[in-house]
Amino acid sequence: MKRILVTGGGGFLGSHLCDRLVAQGHDILCVDNFFTGSKKNIAHLLQEPNFELMRHDVTFPLYVEVDEIYNLACPASPVHYQFDPVQTTKTSVHGAINMLGLAKRVKAKILQASTSEVYGDPVVHPQQEGYWGNVNPIGPRSCYDEGKRCAETLFFDYWRQHDLRIKVVRIFNTYGPRMHPNDGRVVSNFIMQALRGEDITIYGDGSQTRSFCYVDDLIDGMMAMMDTENGFTGPVNLGNDREFSMVELAERVIRLTGASSRFTFMPLPENDPQQRQPDIALASSTLGWRPTVPLEEGLRRTIAYFKSSS
Ligand code: NAD
Ligand code: UDP
Ligand code: UDP
């Protein structure tokens, strides 16, 4: 049994991770300031003797004793991370410094939830870990993209300078139950619009692509990464390598919900990446990991969740 800290544990991915770690019998400390997360996501865990919740903002120091740290605290949807962009950068950068300082003091292994956004609007396709990215440092997405890039820098400098055991995963678009219904991300938007019988809002002409990973697959990959041998740092891409355009996604959501919604086309947000698809060869060879849940099946489960919770 390990003592494991999950920052951002009240969020979408963090709450699924807590579920899995609690079920394995580990002693879990979930830390969250509930900026985008919700107590509802973890309410069912509060009765568990091996689960503890602490309201805390990771931009402030945290003194606890743990064996492993999963650092997920950070708003992930563009609507939320652009709401208070300075706080977003602080969360990524100061949050990483504090969690790395903690890991250094207690000699814990630490995993960073990085992102495909470190590749920006990529000119290399699909994206391999060796690609350095194409990121605007001063645009509306920069607080997130550059914050996450700086967090990666800090992880690798703590590794080089202090010999910390670090693990960095770059997560590509992930979806599933417990996404915030109003977080503005495309899967939750399309499903909520379809369920309400509203028009589906397609930004741009809908030809831009993303590759969508179901949450259970993603958590498998993250936990496999934490369990790799000490010398292995990553970064490792985690995501589904099936690529869909936003129009294709919208058509699937309409078919699976049986909605009669139509498309409305709206302006493409600034710096919106045109295409994104992970190369997952490294995850497959080092973690023995591949996503298994096809988009239609994952969408069915997510639609069922939004139906039951609305
Ligand atoms: P989320 O917004 O549901 O979860 C983030 C959690 O962090 C929330 O519970 C929020 O309240 C908490 N948080 C934010 N700022 C905090 C702070 N200063 N102190 C403490 N807690 C704070 O988003 P998610 O989709 O679950 O994302 C989790 C992590 O995975 C994030 O770091 C995100 O960047 C990364 N990620 C997610 C995706 C995805 O598609 N879901 C893709 C790439 C990377
Ligand atoms: N820190 C923390 N918990 C700990 C140890 C450190 O939150 O258990 C924070 C502390 O605020 C510090 C930061 O992590 O500023 C970086 O710590 P480190 O030891 O790397 O650097 P220093 O203390 O020299 O700034
Ligand atoms: N998008 C869209 N309609 C929406 C919300 C998003 O067409 O209602 C598009 C958005 O412009 C982007 C893609 O869907 O091209 C994915 O957006 P999301 O915010 O989910 O993630 P990210 O851009 O961070 O990959």
CSV table of C-alpha atoms and ligand atoms in Angstrom, one decimal:
chain,number,residue,atom,x,y,z
A,1,MET,CA,0.0,0.0,0.0
A,2,LYS,CA,1.4,3.4,-1.0
A,3,ARG,CA,0.5,6.9,0.2
A,4,ILE,CA,-0.5,8.7,-3.0
A,5,LEU,CA,-1.2,12.4,-3.5
A,6,VAL,CA,-3.5,13.3,-6.5
A,7,THR,CA,-3.6,17.1,-7.2
A,8,GLY,CA,-6.7,18.1,-9.1
A,9,GLY,CA,-8.3,14.9,-7.8
A,10,GLY,CA,-11.8,16.5,-7.8
A,11,GLY,CA,-11.7,17.1,-11.5
A,12,PHE,CA,-12.7,14.9,-14.5
A,13,LEU,CA,-9.5,12.8,-14.9
A,14,GLY,CA,-8.4,13.2,-11.3
A,15,SER,CA,-11.6,11.7,-9.9
A,16,HIS,CA,-11.4,8.6,-12.1
A,17,LEU,CA,-7.8,8.2,-11.1
A,18,CYS,CA,-8.8,8.4,-7.4
A,19,ASP,CA,-11.4,5.7,-8.0
A,20,ARG,CA,-8.9,3.4,-9.4
A,21,LEU,CA,-6.2,4.0,-6.8
A,22,VAL,CA,-8.7,3.7,-3.9
A,23,ALA,CA,-9.9,0.4,-5.4
A,24,GLN,CA,-6.3,-0.9,-5.4
A,25,GLY,CA,-6.2,-0.2,-1.6
A,26,HIS,CA,-3.7,2.7,-1.6
A,27,ASP,CA,-4.0,5.5,0.9
A,28,ILE,CA,-5.2,8.5,-1.3
A,29,LEU,CA,-4.9,12.2,-0.5
A,30,CYS,CA,-6.9,14.2,-3.0
A,31,VAL,CA,-6.0,17.9,-3.1
A,32,ASP,CA,-8.2,20.3,-5.1
A,33,ASN,CA,-9.3,24.0,-4.9
A,34,PHE,CA,-12.5,23.2,-6.8
A,35,PHE,CA,-11.9,25.9,-9.4
A,36,THR,CA,-13.3,23.5,-12.1
A,37,GLY,CA,-13.6,20.3,-10.2
A,38,SER,CA,-16.6,19.3,-8.0
A,39,LYS,CA,-17.1,17.5,-4.7
A,40,LYS,CA,-19.8,15.5,-6.6
A,41,ASN,CA,-17.1,13.8,-8.6
A,42,ILE,CA,-15.6,12.2,-5.4
A,43,ALA,CA,-18.6,12.3,-3.0
A,44,HIS,CA,-18.8,8.5,-3.3
A,45,LEU,CA,-15.2,8.1,-2.1
A,46,LEU,CA,-15.6,10.2,1.1
A,47,GLN,CA,-16.8,7.2,3.1
A,48,GLU,CA,-13.7,5.1,2.1
A,49,PRO,CA,-11.2,4.8,5.0
A,50,ASN,CA,-8.3,5.1,2.5
A,51,PHE,CA,-9.5,8.3,0.9
A,52,GLU,CA,-8.9,11.8,2.3
A,53,LEU,CA,-9.9,15.2,0.7
A,54,MET,CA,-8.1,18.5,1.3
A,55,ARG,CA,-9.2,21.8,-0.1
A,56,HIS,CA,-5.9,23.5,-1.1
A,57,ASP,CA,-4.5,25.6,-4.0
A,58,VAL,CA,-1.3,24.1,-5.3
A,59,THR,CA,0.2,27.5,-6.0
A,60,PHE,CA,0.8,27.5,-2.2
A,61,PRO,CA,3.3,25.2,-0.5
A,62,LEU,CA,2.0,21.9,0.8
A,63,TYR,CA,3.7,19.8,3.5
A,64,VAL,CA,2.5,16.2,3.6
A,65,GLU,CA,4.2,12.8,3.6
A,66,VAL,CA,3.6,10.7,0.5
A,67,ASP,CA,5.2,8.1,-1.7
A,68,GLU,CA,3.8,9.1,-5.1
A,69,ILE,CA,2.3,12.3,-6.6
A,70,TYR,CA,0.1,12.6,-9.6
A,71,ASN,CA,0.1,16.3,-10.5
A,72,LEU,CA,-3.2,17.0,-12.4
A,73,ALA,CA,-4.2,20.3,-10.9
A,74,CYS,CA,-4.9,22.8,-13.7
A,75,PRO,CA,-8.0,23.9,-15.5
A,76,ALA,CA,-8.0,22.0,-18.9
A,77,SER,CA,-10.8,23.5,-21.0
A,78,PRO,CA,-10.0,26.7,-23.0
A,79,VAL,CA,-13.1,28.5,-21.5
A,80,HIS,CA,-11.9,27.8,-18.0
A,81,TYR,CA,-8.2,28.3,-18.4
A,82,GLN,CA,-8.8,31.6,-20.2
A,83,PHE,CA,-11.1,32.9,-17.4
A,84,ASP,CA,-8.1,33.8,-15.2
A,85,PRO,CA,-5.1,33.3,-17.4
A,86,VAL,CA,-2.6,34.6,-14.8
A,87,GLN,CA,-3.9,32.1,-12.3
A,88,THR,CA,-3.6,29.3,-15.0
A,89,THR,CA,0.1,30.0,-15.5
A,90,LYS,CA,0.6,30.2,-11.7
A,91,THR,CA,-1.1,26.9,-11.3
A,92,SER,CA,1.1,25.1,-13.8
A,93,VAL,CA,4.4,26.8,-12.8
A,94,HIS,CA,4.1,27.5,-9.1
A,95,GLY,CA,2.1,24.3,-8.7
A,96,ALA,CA,4.9,22.3,-10.4
A,97,ILE,CA,7.6,24.0,-8.2
A,98,ASN,CA,5.7,23.3,-5.0
A,99,MET,CA,4.9,19.7,-5.9
A,100,LEU,CA,8.5,19.1,-7.1
A,101,GLY,CA,9.8,20.7,-3.9
A,102,LEU,CA,7.5,18.3,-2.0
A,103,ALA,CA,8.6,15.3,-4.0
A,104,LYS,CA,12.3,16.3,-3.4
A,105,ARG,CA,11.8,16.6,0.4
A,106,VAL,CA,9.9,13.3,0.8
A,107,LYS,CA,11.7,11.5,-2.1
A,108,ALA,CA,8.4,10.7,-3.8
A,109,LYS,CA,8.0,9.7,-7.4
A,110,ILE,CA,6.1,12.4,-9.3
A,111,LEU,CA,4.0,12.3,-12.5
A,112,GLN,CA,3.0,15.4,-14.5
A,113,ALA,CA,-0.2,15.5,-16.5
A,114,SER,CA,1.2,17.4,-19.4
A,115,THR,CA,-0.7,18.0,-22.7
A,116,SER,CA,-0.7,17.7,-26.4
A,117,GLU,CA,-0.9,21.5,-26.3
A,118,VAL,CA,2.9,21.6,-25.8
A,119,TYR,CA,2.9,20.9,-29.6
A,120,GLY,CA,0.7,23.9,-30.2
A,121,ASP,CA,-0.6,24.1,-33.8
A,122,PRO,CA,1.7,21.3,-35.0
A,123,VAL,CA,3.4,21.4,-38.4
A,124,VAL,CA,4.5,17.7,-37.8
A,125,HIS,CA,1.7,15.1,-38.1
A,126,PRO,CA,1.1,12.9,-36.2
A,127,GLN,CA,2.9,14.3,-33.2
A,128,GLN,CA,5.9,12.4,-31.8
A,129,GLU,CA,7.5,13.1,-28.5
A,130,GLY,CA,10.6,14.4,-30.2
A,131,TYR,CA,8.7,17.2,-31.9
A,132,TRP,CA,9.3,20.6,-30.1
A,133,GLY,CA,6.0,22.2,-31.1
A,134,ASN,CA,4.7,25.3,-32.7
A,135,VAL,CA,3.3,27.4,-29.9
A,136,ASN,CA,2.4,31.1,-29.8
A,137,PRO,CA,3.9,32.5,-26.6
A,138,ILE,CA,1.6,35.6,-26.4
A,139,GLY,CA,-1.8,34.4,-27.5
A,140,PRO,CA,-5.0,33.6,-25.6
A,141,ARG,CA,-4.0,29.9,-25.3
A,142,SER,CA,-0.4,30.6,-24.1
A,143,CYS,CA,-1.2,30.7,-20.4
A,144,TYR,CA,-2.0,27.0,-20.7
A,145,ASP,CA,0.4,25.9,-23.4
A,146,GLU,CA,3.4,27.8,-22.1
A,147,GLY,CA,2.5,27.0,-18.5
A,148,LYS,CA,2.5,23.3,-19.2
A,149,ARG,CA,5.7,23.6,-21.2
A,150,CYS,CA,7.4,25.4,-18.3
A,151,ALA,CA,6.2,22.7,-16.0
A,152,GLU,CA,7.8,20.1,-18.2
A,153,THR,CA,11.1,22.2,-18.1
A,154,LEU,CA,10.9,22.2,-14.3
A,155,PHE,CA,10.3,18.5,-14.1
A,156,PHE,CA,13.3,17.8,-16.2
A,157,ASP,CA,15.5,20.2,-14.3
A,158,TYR,CA,14.5,18.7,-11.0
A,159,TRP,CA,15.4,15.3,-12.5
A,160,ARG,CA,18.8,16.5,-13.8
A,161,GLN,CA,19.6,18.7,-10.8
A,162,HIS,CA,18.1,16.8,-7.9
A,163,ASP,CA,17.8,13.2,-9.4
A,164,LEU,CA,14.1,13.2,-8.8
A,165,ARG,CA,12.0,10.3,-10.1
A,166,ILE,CA,9.9,12.0,-12.6
A,167,LYS,CA,7.3,10.8,-15.2
A,168,VAL,CA,5.8,13.1,-17.8
A,169,VAL,CA,2.7,12.1,-19.9
A,170,ARG,CA,1.4,14.3,-22.7
A,171,ILE,CA,-2.4,13.8,-22.7
A,172,PHE,CA,-4.4,14.2,-25.9
A,173,ASN,CA,-8.1,15.2,-25.9
A,174,THR,CA,-9.8,12.9,-23.4
A,175,TYR,CA,-13.5,12.6,-22.7
A,176,GLY,CA,-16.0,10.6,-20.6
A,177,PRO,CA,-18.4,10.8,-17.7
A,178,ARG,CA,-17.7,13.6,-15.1
A,179,MET,CA,-16.6,16.1,-17.8
A,180,HIS,CA,-18.0,19.4,-16.7
A,181,PRO,CA,-21.2,19.9,-18.8
A,182,ASN,CA,-20.5,23.6,-19.3
A,183,ASP,CA,-16.7,23.5,-19.7
A,184,GLY,CA,-16.9,24.4,-23.4
A,185,ARG,CA,-14.9,21.4,-24.6
A,186,VAL,CA,-16.2,20.0,-27.8
A,187,VAL,CA,-17.5,16.6,-26.6
A,188,SER,CA,-19.4,18.0,-23.7
A,189,ASN,CA,-20.7,20.9,-25.8
A,190,PHE,CA,-22.0,18.7,-28.6
A,191,ILE,CA,-23.6,16.2,-26.3
A,192,MET,CA,-25.3,18.8,-24.1
A,193,GLN,CA,-26.5,20.7,-27.2
A,194,ALA,CA,-27.9,17.4,-28.8
A,195,LEU,CA,-29.6,16.4,-25.6
A,196,ARG,CA,-31.3,19.8,-25.3
A,197,GLY,CA,-32.3,19.8,-29.0
A,198,GLU,CA,-30.2,22.9,-29.6
A,199,ASP,CA,-28.1,23.5,-32.7
A,200,ILE,CA,-24.6,22.1,-32.6
A,201,THR,CA,-22.0,24.8,-32.6
A,202,ILE,CA,-19.2,24.1,-35.0
A,203,TYR,CA,-16.2,26.5,-34.9
A,204,GLY,CA,-14.7,27.2,-38.2
A,205,ASP,CA,-15.7,24.9,-41.0
A,206,GLY,CA,-15.4,21.8,-38.8
A,207,SER,CA,-12.6,20.3,-40.8
A,208,GLN,CA,-10.1,20.6,-38.0
A,209,THR,CA,-9.3,17.3,-36.3
A,210,ARG,CA,-8.8,15.9,-32.9
A,211,SER,CA,-8.2,12.4,-31.6
A,212,PHE,CA,-10.4,11.5,-28.7
A,213,CYS,CA,-9.4,9.1,-25.9
A,214,TYR,CA,-11.9,7.5,-23.5
A,215,VAL,CA,-11.1,8.3,-19.9
A,216,ASP,CA,-10.7,4.7,-18.7
A,217,ASP,CA,-8.0,4.1,-21.4
A,218,LEU,CA,-6.2,7.2,-20.4
A,219,ILE,CA,-6.1,6.4,-16.7
A,220,ASP,CA,-4.7,2.9,-17.6
A,221,GLY,CA,-1.9,4.6,-19.4
A,222,MET,CA,-1.2,7.1,-16.7
A,223,MET,CA,-1.0,4.4,-14.0
A,224,ALA,CA,1.2,2.2,-16.3
A,225,MET,CA,3.5,5.2,-16.7
A,226,MET,CA,3.8,5.7,-12.9
A,227,ASP,CA,4.9,2.0,-12.6
A,228,THR,CA,7.7,2.2,-15.1
A,229,GLU,CA,11.3,1.7,-14.0
A,230,ASN,CA,13.0,4.6,-12.3
A,231,GLY,CA,15.2,5.8,-15.2
A,232,PHE,CA,12.2,6.2,-17.5
A,233,THR,CA,11.0,9.8,-17.5
A,234,GLY,CA,9.0,10.2,-20.7
A,235,PRO,CA,7.6,12.4,-22.0
A,236,VAL,CA,5.1,9.9,-23.4
A,237,ASN,CA,2.1,10.7,-25.5
A,238,LEU,CA,-1.2,9.2,-24.2
A,239,GLY,CA,-4.2,9.4,-26.4
A,240,ASN,CA,-6.3,7.6,-29.0
A,241,ASP,CA,-4.7,7.7,-32.5
A,242,ARG,CA,-8.0,7.6,-34.4
A,243,GLU,CA,-8.5,11.1,-35.8
A,244,PHE,CA,-11.9,12.7,-36.5
A,245,SER,CA,-12.9,16.1,-37.9
A,246,MET,CA,-15.4,18.1,-35.7
A,247,VAL,CA,-18.1,17.6,-38.4
A,248,GLU,CA,-17.6,13.8,-38.1
A,249,LEU,CA,-17.8,14.1,-34.3
A,250,ALA,CA,-21.0,16.1,-34.5
A,251,GLU,CA,-22.6,13.6,-36.9
A,252,ARG,CA,-21.8,10.8,-34.5
A,253,VAL,CA,-23.3,12.6,-31.5
A,254,ILE,CA,-26.4,13.4,-33.4
A,255,ARG,CA,-26.8,9.8,-34.5
A,256,LEU,CA,-26.2,8.3,-31.1
A,257,THR,CA,-28.5,10.8,-29.2
A,258,GLY,CA,-31.2,10.6,-31.9
A,259,ALA,CA,-31.3,14.4,-31.8
A,260,SER,CA,-32.7,16.5,-34.7
A,261,SER,CA,-30.1,19.3,-34.1
A,262,ARG,CA,-28.6,21.1,-37.0
A,263,PHE,CA,-25.2,22.6,-37.3
A,264,THR,CA,-24.4,26.3,-36.8
A,265,PHE,CA,-21.0,27.5,-37.9
A,266,MET,CA,-19.2,30.0,-35.7
A,267,PRO,CA,-15.8,31.7,-35.9
A,268,LEU,CA,-12.8,29.6,-35.2
A,269,PRO,CA,-11.1,30.7,-32.0
A,270,GLU,CA,-7.7,32.3,-32.3
A,271,ASN,CA,-4.7,29.8,-32.5
A,272,ASP,CA,-7.1,26.8,-32.6
A,273,PRO,CA,-4.9,23.9,-33.8
A,274,GLN,CA,-6.0,22.6,-37.2
A,275,GLN,CA,-5.1,19.0,-36.6
A,276,ARG,CA,-4.0,16.8,-33.8
A,277,GLN,CA,-3.2,13.1,-33.6
A,278,PRO,CA,-0.8,11.4,-31.2
A,279,ASP,CA,1.9,9.0,-32.3
A,280,ILE,CA,1.6,6.4,-29.6
A,281,ALA,CA,4.4,4.1,-30.6
A,282,LEU,CA,6.4,5.0,-27.5
A,283,ALA,CA,3.5,4.3,-25.1
A,284,SER,CA,2.9,1.1,-26.9
A,285,SER,CA,6.5,-0.2,-26.7
A,286,THR,CA,7.3,1.1,-23.2
A,287,LEU,CA,4.0,0.7,-21.4
A,288,GLY,CA,2.5,-2.1,-23.5
A,289,TRP,CA,-0.5,0.3,-23.7
A,290,ARG,CA,-3.1,1.0,-26.4
A,291,PRO,CA,-6.5,2.6,-26.1
A,292,THR,CA,-9.3,0.0,-26.4
A,293,VAL,CA,-12.6,1.9,-26.3
A,294,PRO,CA,-13.8,3.0,-29.7
A,295,LEU,CA,-15.3,6.6,-30.1
A,296,GLU,CA,-18.8,5.3,-30.6
A,297,GLU,CA,-18.7,3.2,-27.4
A,298,GLY,CA,-17.1,6.0,-25.4
A,299,LEU,CA,-19.7,8.5,-26.6
A,300,ARG,CA,-22.5,6.1,-25.7
A,301,ARG,CA,-21.2,5.9,-22.1
A,302,THR,CA,-20.7,9.7,-21.9
A,303,ILE,CA,-24.2,10.4,-23.3
A,304,ALA,CA,-25.7,8.1,-20.7
A,305,TYR,CA,-23.8,10.0,-18.0
A,306,PHE,CA,-25.0,13.4,-19.2
A,307,LYS,CA,-28.6,12.1,-19.6
A,308,SER,CA,-28.6,10.8,-16.0
A,309,SER,CA,-27.0,13.8,-14.4
A,310,SER,CA,-29.0,16.6,-16.2
B,1,NAD,P1,-10.6,19.4,-14.8
B,1,NAD,O1,-10.7,20.9,-15.0
B,1,NAD,O2,-11.8,18.6,-14.7
B,1,NAD,O3,-9.6,19.1,-13.6
B,1,NAD,C1,-8.6,19.9,-13.1
B,1,NAD,C2,-8.8,20.0,-11.6
B,1,NAD,O4,-7.7,20.8,-11.0
B,1,NAD,C3,-10.1,20.5,-11.1
B,1,NAD,O5,-10.6,19.7,-10.1
B,1,NAD,C4,-9.7,21.9,-10.5
B,1,NAD,O6,-10.6,22.4,-9.5
B,1,NAD,C5,-8.3,21.6,-10.0
B,1,NAD,N1,-7.5,22.8,-9.9
B,1,NAD,C6,-7.3,23.8,-10.8
B,1,NAD,N2,-6.4,24.7,-10.3
B,1,NAD,C7,-6.0,24.3,-9.1
B,1,NAD,C8,-5.2,24.8,-8.1
B,1,NAD,N3,-4.5,26.0,-8.3
B,1,NAD,N4,-5.0,24.1,-7.0
B,1,NAD,C9,-5.6,22.9,-6.8
B,1,NAD,N5,-6.5,22.4,-7.7
B,1,NAD,C10,-6.7,23.1,-8.8
B,1,NAD,O7,-9.7,18.9,-16.1
B,1,NAD,P2,-9.2,17.5,-16.5
B,1,NAD,O8,-9.7,17.3,-17.9
B,1,NAD,O9,-9.5,16.5,-15.4
B,1,NAD,O10,-7.6,17.7,-16.5
B,1,NAD,C11,-6.8,17.2,-15.5
B,1,NAD,C12,-5.3,17.4,-15.9
B,1,NAD,O11,-5.1,16.7,-17.1
B,1,NAD,C13,-5.0,18.9,-16.2
B,1,NAD,O12,-3.7,19.1,-15.7
B,1,NAD,C14,-5.0,19.0,-17.7
B,1,NAD,O13,-4.2,20.0,-18.1
B,1,NAD,C15,-4.5,17.6,-18.1
B,1,NAD,N6,-5.0,17.3,-19.5
B,1,NAD,C16,-6.3,17.0,-19.7
B,1,NAD,C17,-6.8,16.7,-21.0
B,1,NAD,C18,-8.2,16.3,-21.3
B,1,NAD,O14,-8.5,16.2,-22.5
B,1,NAD,N7,-9.0,16.1,-20.4
B,1,NAD,C19,-5.9,16.8,-22.0
B,1,NAD,C20,-4.5,17.2,-21.8
B,1,NAD,C21,-4.1,17.4,-20.5
B,2,UDP,N1,7.6,22.8,-0.9
B,2,UDP,C1,6.4,22.4,-0.6
B,2,UDP,N2,6.3,21.3,0.2
B,2,UDP,C2,7.5,20.6,0.6
B,2,UDP,C3,8.7,21.1,0.3
B,2,UDP,C4,8.8,22.3,-0.5
B,2,UDP,O1,5.4,22.9,-1.0
B,2,UDP,O2,7.3,19.6,1.3
B,2,UDP,C5,7.7,24.0,-1.8
B,2,UDP,C6,8.3,25.2,-1.2
B,2,UDP,O3,7.4,26.3,-1.1
B,2,UDP,C7,9.4,25.6,-2.1
B,2,UDP,C8,9.2,24.8,-3.4
B,2,UDP,O4,8.4,23.7,-3.0
B,2,UDP,O5,9.4,27.0,-2.4
B,2,UDP,C9,10.4,24.3,-4.0
B,2,UDP,O6,11.2,23.6,-3.1
B,2,UDP,P1,12.7,23.4,-3.3
B,2,UDP,O7,13.2,22.6,-2.1
B,2,UDP,O8,13.0,22.7,-4.6
B,2,UDP,O9,13.3,24.8,-3.4
B,2,UDP,P2,13.5,26.0,-2.3
B,2,UDP,O10,12.9,25.5,-1.0
B,2,UDP,O11,15.0,26.1,-2.2
B,2,UDP,O12,12.9,27.2,-2.9
B,3,UDP,N1,-15.1,23.2,-31.0
B,3,UDP,C1,-16.3,23.3,-31.8
B,3,UDP,N2,-17.5,23.6,-31.1
B,3,UDP,C2,-17.6,23.7,-29.8
B,3,UDP,C3,-16.4,23.5,-29.0
B,3,UDP,C4,-15.2,23.3,-29.6
B,3,UDP,O1,-16.2,23.2,-33.0
B,3,UDP,O2,-18.7,23.9,-29.3
B,3,UDP,C5,-13.9,22.8,-31.6
B,3,UDP,C6,-12.7,23.7,-31.2
B,3,UDP,O3,-12.7,24.9,-32.0
B,3,UDP,C7,-11.5,22.8,-31.5
B,3,UDP,C8,-12.1,21.4,-31.2
B,3,UDP,O4,-13.5,21.5,-31.2
B,3,UDP,O5,-11.1,22.9,-32.8
B,3,UDP,C9,-11.7,20.9,-29.8
B,3,UDP,O6,-11.9,21.9,-28.9
B,3,UDP,P1,-11.7,21.6,-27.3
B,3,UDP,O7,-12.0,22.9,-26.6
B,3,UDP,O8,-12.5,20.5,-26.9
B,3,UDP,O9,-10.2,21.2,-27.1
B,3,UDP,P2,-8.8,21.7,-27.7
B,3,UDP,O10,-9.1,22.8,-28.7
B,3,UDP,O11,-8.1,22.2,-26.5
B,3,UDP,O12,-8.2,20.5,-28.3
